[in-house]
């Protein structure tokens, strides 16, 4: 026989006539490959392990159909039978059986692969519904070999005497192979094969899938597939060791942790879960069925949560607790209203999640983490393996795939290059000596969109006014400064309408606005250095006119209220002054909660420059004013447009959201309202906003960013989340976990794909329109041509809101 040709195995030059011969070390007959669903098409064969003798021995797993062995006669057949019936396995046996692997033929399904090229085995033991067990083989390069079905009732190794076959190990090699000790009366052939494979490779069973076995896993695979999810009664075991077990508890007696006095040795000591590592000794009693155990655990959490809430109600409703309520975290403070009464409508229950976290939400979050870790491990593994057969084209989307397949359009590429941001040198080259730019404003915005702005230094303080339109672009420096001086004076004129004017400052409507602004500013971006410094105390000599002026420029309506709120400082007051001045500038809109989130980063970047912060904020609000309309018509329009965008770009996700009553996209409300301010870190928010402000592709590019986030998590949403409240909770918990650069690259590709789709729809609809003509014959011919057409593509109808997404520029 001749050997199988494998292109993915390392080429070893031939040094002797025996180089094409392999030592047969394991054989099992009647292992079938099922090409079709019909039993008559099943192909019987031998699954074998062979060893190629070399300084570094190579072990291969092969499947050889019986038809190929029959071609070589009974001599070759007897070799395989001899190894299968051998009582003792000895790697140093003098009676060596050498074979030549057959040539692989497409119709024979034969294969031979090195153990080092196998990534995992999917092992399915025999069950009542499936008489024969099977093993699926997945290779590192992503290929899947034919599934092997073990017909043990026909195999010689199971129909003959089942005497255990010990393995005589080679003690001269290091490390010695793991011992192979088959159990008496092997359950099925696949188990026997796995036991043999452990002698030549590291075989690890996954904790995520009990049917999955990894061959020589990498460190990333070990971490991803060995983290133990705690058992149903692990929490009870932990609570049993605490004082909670003997204390007064709202948990019913039959739900309380079991006593630890009669506990046998801990059955979880070998697991790697953080919960189990915290156990020193835990009880082991009769285990409930899995469904009952999970229900008991969730009900215990529910009772504990309910008792905790009642305790918090009794404490926080007391009058003495009123001064500390404003200093509590938002989730705790939301449980008490202004009168100290209990509020059951907390944000968790409003989301519909109830008293304990949905199991599907946890599963979706866990699956997302495992999928991301597995993808990173797969990429690292692929980079270390040479590719000789296929060349994969890299995509800027990673695991994300564009889903609009209604037309055959090429997939666009992202132009993002955040590794090389716009710096001082590049910026200075764009201007002449008199300050007039050498490049068009579109080119400047394109580079900012592609690269971003360098974070070091104060270049953002220079560029942001140009991007937002505070500074005019195509003018000289002196002319630009003259126009800026007019805006600076206008700001102070507006501020003087309330600052230092008691009759305006103490008006009821102004007091209400001051209070709302003050409360928001005291809790906005308090981690930034400008907002963390303490307020300096007034000296005795400053209690005169300066103190009087400060009284009517301080935003807090009542000095006595300061003690019940977060402390303030000069920058928080100036931040509030900017927002109150905007209330007088934009009287129709006024101040709306959320504006402080948009103004604070600008104040930080402008280094506490009130005038520049105000006018930059005015330009930002010019873009986002629709988000803060009292009737919420602007937000309704944007979420409706995003809903239509999902329907065009991802119909499957749209249908799933429709089934879960999630088409209102309420889980995207905060994303769009304040432009992902609370979804990213402060530094990432700065990078995101300067991209959005360029309006390079679209005035509403934030909707494509939202779509990119949804598309990145669509698999988890489709697979695990079947209720609206689960989707809401899952999306809320994405905060601070989204990778910005990948998301922006996806958003750009999504926009370009949408633009292609719109152009293709318009072109097809234009081709379907009848062409006006005065020639009757030509008209009849065109009519006959349209009648003879076989297929007609039904293109989707685009609303005006969707077409407005292609508009750019202000």
CSV table of N, CA, C and O in Angstrom, one decimal, residues 709-764:
chain,number,residue,atom,x,y,z
A,709,UNK,N,-22.9,47.9,17.8
A,709,UNK,CA,-22.9,47.2,19.1
A,709,UNK,C,-23.9,46.1,19.1
A,709,UNK,O,-23.6,45.0,19.6
A,710,UNK,N,-25.1,46.3,18.5
A,710,UNK,CA,-26.1,45.2,18.5
A,710,UNK,C,-25.6,44.1,17.6
A,710,UNK,O,-25.8,42.9,18.0
A,711,UNK,N,-25.0,44.4,16.5
A,711,UNK,CA,-24.5,43.3,15.6
A,711,UNK,C,-23.4,42.5,16.3
A,711,UNK,O,-23.3,41.3,16.0
A,712,UNK,N,-22.6,43.2,17.1
A,712,UNK,CA,-21.5,42.5,17.7
A,712,UNK,C,-22.0,41.5,18.7
A,712,UNK,O,-21.3,40.5,19.0
A,713,UNK,N,-23.2,41.7,19.3
A,713,UNK,CA,-23.8,40.8,20.3
A,713,UNK,C,-25.0,40.1,19.8
A,713,UNK,O,-25.8,39.6,20.6
A,714,UNK,N,-25.2,40.1,18.5
A,714,UNK,CA,-26.5,39.5,18.0
A,714,UNK,C,-26.6,38.0,18.2
A,714,UNK,O,-27.7,37.5,18.5
A,715,UNK,N,-25.5,37.3,18.2
A,715,UNK,CA,-25.5,35.9,18.4
A,715,UNK,C,-26.0,35.5,19.8
A,715,UNK,O,-26.8,34.6,20.0
A,716,UNK,N,-25.5,36.3,20.8
A,716,UNK,CA,-25.9,36.1,22.2
A,716,UNK,C,-27.4,36.4,22.3
A,716,UNK,O,-28.1,35.7,23.0
A,717,UNK,N,-27.8,37.5,21.7
A,717,UNK,CA,-29.2,37.9,21.8
A,717,UNK,C,-30.1,36.9,21.1
A,717,UNK,O,-31.2,36.5,21.7
A,718,UNK,N,-29.8,36.4,19.9
A,718,UNK,CA,-30.6,35.4,19.2
A,718,UNK,C,-30.6,34.1,19.9
A,718,UNK,O,-31.7,33.4,20.0
A,719,UNK,N,-29.5,33.7,20.5
A,719,UNK,CA,-29.4,32.3,21.1
A,719,UNK,C,-29.9,32.2,22.5
A,719,UNK,O,-30.6,31.2,22.8
A,720,UNK,N,-29.7,33.2,23.3
A,720,UNK,CA,-30.0,33.1,24.7
A,720,UNK,C,-31.2,34.0,25.3
A,720,UNK,O,-31.8,33.6,26.2
A,721,UNK,N,-31.4,35.1,24.7
A,721,UNK,CA,-32.3,36.1,25.3
A,721,UNK,C,-33.6,36.1,24.5
A,721,UNK,O,-33.7,36.5,23.4
A,722,UNK,N,-34.6,35.6,25.2
A,722,UNK,CA,-35.9,35.4,24.5
A,722,UNK,C,-37.0,36.3,25.2
A,722,UNK,O,-38.2,36.2,24.8
A,723,UNK,N,-36.6,37.2,26.1
A,723,UNK,CA,-37.6,38.1,26.7
A,723,UNK,C,-37.0,39.5,26.6
A,723,UNK,O,-35.8,39.7,26.7
A,724,UNK,N,-37.9,40.5,26.6
A,724,UNK,CA,-37.4,41.9,26.5
A,724,UNK,C,-36.6,42.3,27.7
A,724,UNK,O,-35.6,43.0,27.6
A,725,UNK,N,-37.0,41.9,28.9
A,725,UNK,CA,-36.3,42.3,30.1
A,725,UNK,C,-34.9,41.7,30.1
A,725,UNK,O,-34.0,42.3,30.6
A,726,UNK,N,-34.7,40.5,29.5
A,726,UNK,CA,-33.4,39.9,29.5
A,726,UNK,C,-32.5,40.7,28.5
A,726,UNK,O,-31.3,40.9,28.8
A,727,UNK,N,-33.0,41.1,27.4
A,727,UNK,CA,-32.2,41.9,26.4
A,727,UNK,C,-31.9,43.3,27.1
A,727,UNK,O,-30.8,43.8,26.9
A,728,UNK,N,-32.8,43.9,27.8
A,728,UNK,CA,-32.6,45.1,28.4
A,728,UNK,C,-31.5,45.0,29.5
A,728,UNK,O,-30.6,45.9,29.5
A,729,UNK,N,-31.5,44.0,30.3
A,729,UNK,CA,-30.5,43.8,31.3
A,729,UNK,C,-29.2,43.5,30.7
A,729,UNK,O,-28.1,44.1,31.1
A,730,UNK,N,-29.1,42.7,29.7
A,730,UNK,CA,-27.9,42.3,29.0
A,730,UNK,C,-27.2,43.6,28.4
A,730,UNK,O,-26.0,43.8,28.6
A,731,UNK,N,-28.0,44.4,27.7
A,731,UNK,CA,-27.5,45.6,27.1
A,731,UNK,C,-27.0,46.6,28.1
A,731,UNK,O,-26.0,47.3,27.9
A,732,UNK,N,-27.7,46.8,29.2
A,732,UNK,CA,-27.3,47.7,30.2
A,732,UNK,C,-26.0,47.3,30.8
A,732,UNK,O,-25.2,48.2,31.2
A,733,UNK,N,-25.7,46.0,30.9
A,733,UNK,CA,-24.5,45.5,31.5
A,733,UNK,C,-23.3,45.5,30.5
A,733,UNK,O,-22.2,45.1,30.9
A,734,UNK,N,-23.5,46.0,29.3
A,734,UNK,CA,-22.4,46.1,28.4
A,734,UNK,C,-21.6,47.3,28.7
A,734,UNK,O,-20.5,47.5,28.1
A,735,UNK,N,-22.0,48.2,29.6
A,735,UNK,CA,-21.3,49.4,29.9
A,735,UNK,C,-19.9,49.1,30.4
A,735,UNK,O,-19.7,48.2,31.2
A,736,UNK,N,-18.9,49.8,29.8
A,736,UNK,CA,-17.5,49.6,30.1
A,736,UNK,C,-16.9,48.3,29.6
A,736,UNK,O,-15.8,47.9,30.0
A,737,UNK,N,-17.6,47.6,28.8
A,737,UNK,CA,-17.1,46.3,28.2
A,737,UNK,C,-16.9,46.4,26.7
A,737,UNK,O,-16.4,45.4,26.1
A,738,UNK,N,-17.3,47.5,26.0
A,738,UNK,CA,-17.3,47.6,24.6
A,738,UNK,C,-16.0,48.1,24.1
A,738,UNK,O,-15.4,49.1,24.7
A,739,UNK,N,-15.4,47.4,23.1
A,739,UNK,CA,-14.1,47.9,22.6
A,739,UNK,C,-14.4,48.9,21.5
A,739,UNK,O,-15.1,48.7,20.5
A,740,UNK,N,-13.8,50.1,21.7
A,740,UNK,CA,-14.2,51.3,20.9
A,740,UNK,C,-13.7,51.2,19.4
A,740,UNK,O,-14.5,51.3,18.5
A,741,UNK,N,-12.4,50.9,19.2
A,741,UNK,CA,-11.9,50.9,17.8
A,741,UNK,C,-12.6,49.8,17.0
A,741,UNK,O,-12.9,50.1,15.8
A,742,UNK,N,-12.8,48.6,17.5
A,742,UNK,CA,-13.5,47.6,16.7
A,742,UNK,C,-14.9,48.1,16.4
A,742,UNK,O,-15.4,47.9,15.3
A,743,UNK,N,-15.6,48.7,17.4
A,743,UNK,CA,-17.0,49.2,17.2
A,743,UNK,C,-17.0,50.2,16.1
A,743,UNK,O,-17.9,50.2,15.2
A,744,UNK,N,-16.1,51.2,16.1
A,744,UNK,CA,-16.1,52.2,15.1
A,744,UNK,C,-15.8,51.7,13.7
A,744,UNK,O,-16.4,52.1,12.7
A,745,UNK,N,-14.9,50.7,13.6
A,745,UNK,CA,-14.6,50.0,12.3
A,745,UNK,C,-15.9,49.3,11.8
A,745,UNK,O,-16.2,49.4,10.6
A,746,UNK,N,-16.6,48.7,12.7
A,746,UNK,CA,-17.9,48.0,12.3
A,746,UNK,C,-18.9,49.0,11.9
A,746,UNK,O,-19.6,48.8,10.9
A,747,UNK,N,-19.0,50.1,12.6
A,747,UNK,CA,-20.0,51.2,12.3
A,747,UNK,C,-19.7,51.8,10.9
A,747,UNK,O,-20.6,52.0,10.1
A,748,UNK,N,-18.4,52.0,10.6
A,748,UNK,CA,-18.0,52.5,9.3
A,748,UNK,C,-18.4,51.6,8.1
A,748,UNK,O,-19.0,52.0,7.1
A,749,UNK,N,-18.1,50.3,8.3
A,749,UNK,CA,-18.4,49.3,7.3
A,749,UNK,C,-20.0,49.2,7.2
A,749,UNK,O,-20.5,49.0,6.1
A,750,UNK,N,-20.7,49.3,8.3
A,750,UNK,CA,-22.1,49.2,8.2
A,750,UNK,C,-22.7,50.4,7.4
A,750,UNK,O,-23.6,50.2,6.6
A,751,UNK,N,-22.1,51.6,7.7
A,751,UNK,CA,-22.6,52.7,6.9
A,751,UNK,C,-22.3,52.6,5.4
A,751,UNK,O,-23.2,52.8,4.6
A,752,UNK,N,-21.1,52.2,5.1
A,752,UNK,CA,-20.8,52.0,3.6
A,752,UNK,C,-21.6,50.9,3.0
A,752,UNK,O,-22.1,51.1,1.8
A,753,UNK,N,-21.9,49.9,3.7
A,753,UNK,CA,-22.8,48.8,3.2
A,753,UNK,C,-24.2,49.3,3.0
A,753,UNK,O,-24.9,49.0,2.0
A,754,UNK,N,-24.7,50.2,4.0
A,754,UNK,CA,-26.0,50.8,3.8
A,754,UNK,C,-26.1,51.7,2.6
A,754,UNK,O,-27.1,51.7,1.9
A,755,UNK,N,-25.0,52.5,2.4
A,755,UNK,CA,-25.0,53.4,1.3
A,755,UNK,C,-25.0,52.6,0.0
A,755,UNK,O,-25.7,53.0,-1.0
A,756,UNK,N,-24.3,51.5,-0.1
A,756,UNK,CA,-24.3,50.6,-1.3
A,756,UNK,C,-25.7,50.1,-1.5
A,756,UNK,O,-26.2,50.0,-2.6
A,757,UNK,N,-26.3,49.6,-0.4
A,757,UNK,CA,-27.6,49.0,-0.5
A,757,UNK,C,-28.7,50.1,-1.0
A,757,UNK,O,-29.5,49.7,-1.9
A,758,UNK,N,-28.6,51.3,-0.5
A,758,UNK,CA,-29.5,52.3,-1.0
A,758,UNK,C,-29.3,52.6,-2.5
A,758,UNK,O,-30.2,52.7,-3.3
A,759,UNK,N,-28.0,52.7,-2.9
A,759,UNK,CA,-27.7,53.0,-4.3
A,759,UNK,C,-28.2,51.8,-5.2
A,759,UNK,O,-28.7,52.1,-6.3
A,760,UNK,N,-28.0,50.6,-4.7
A,760,UNK,CA,-28.5,49.5,-5.5
A,760,UNK,C,-30.0,49.4,-5.6
A,760,UNK,O,-30.5,49.1,-6.7
A,761,UNK,N,-30.7,49.7,-4.5
A,761,UNK,CA,-32.1,49.8,-4.6
A,761,UNK,C,-32.6,50.8,-5.5
A,761,UNK,O,-33.5,50.6,-6.4
A,762,UNK,N,-32.0,52.0,-5.5
A,762,UNK,CA,-32.4,53.1,-6.4
A,762,UNK,C,-32.2,52.7,-7.8
A,762,UNK,O,-32.9,53.0,-8.8
A,763,UNK,N,-31.0,52.0,-8.1
A,763,UNK,CA,-30.7,51.7,-9.5
A,763,UNK,C,-31.7,50.6,-10.0
A,763,UNK,O,-32.1,50.7,-11.1
A,764,UNK,N,-32.0,49.6,-9.2
A,764,UNK,CA,-32.9,48.6,-9.6
A,764,UNK,C,-34.3,49.2,-9.9
A,764,UNK,O,-35.0,48.8,-10.8
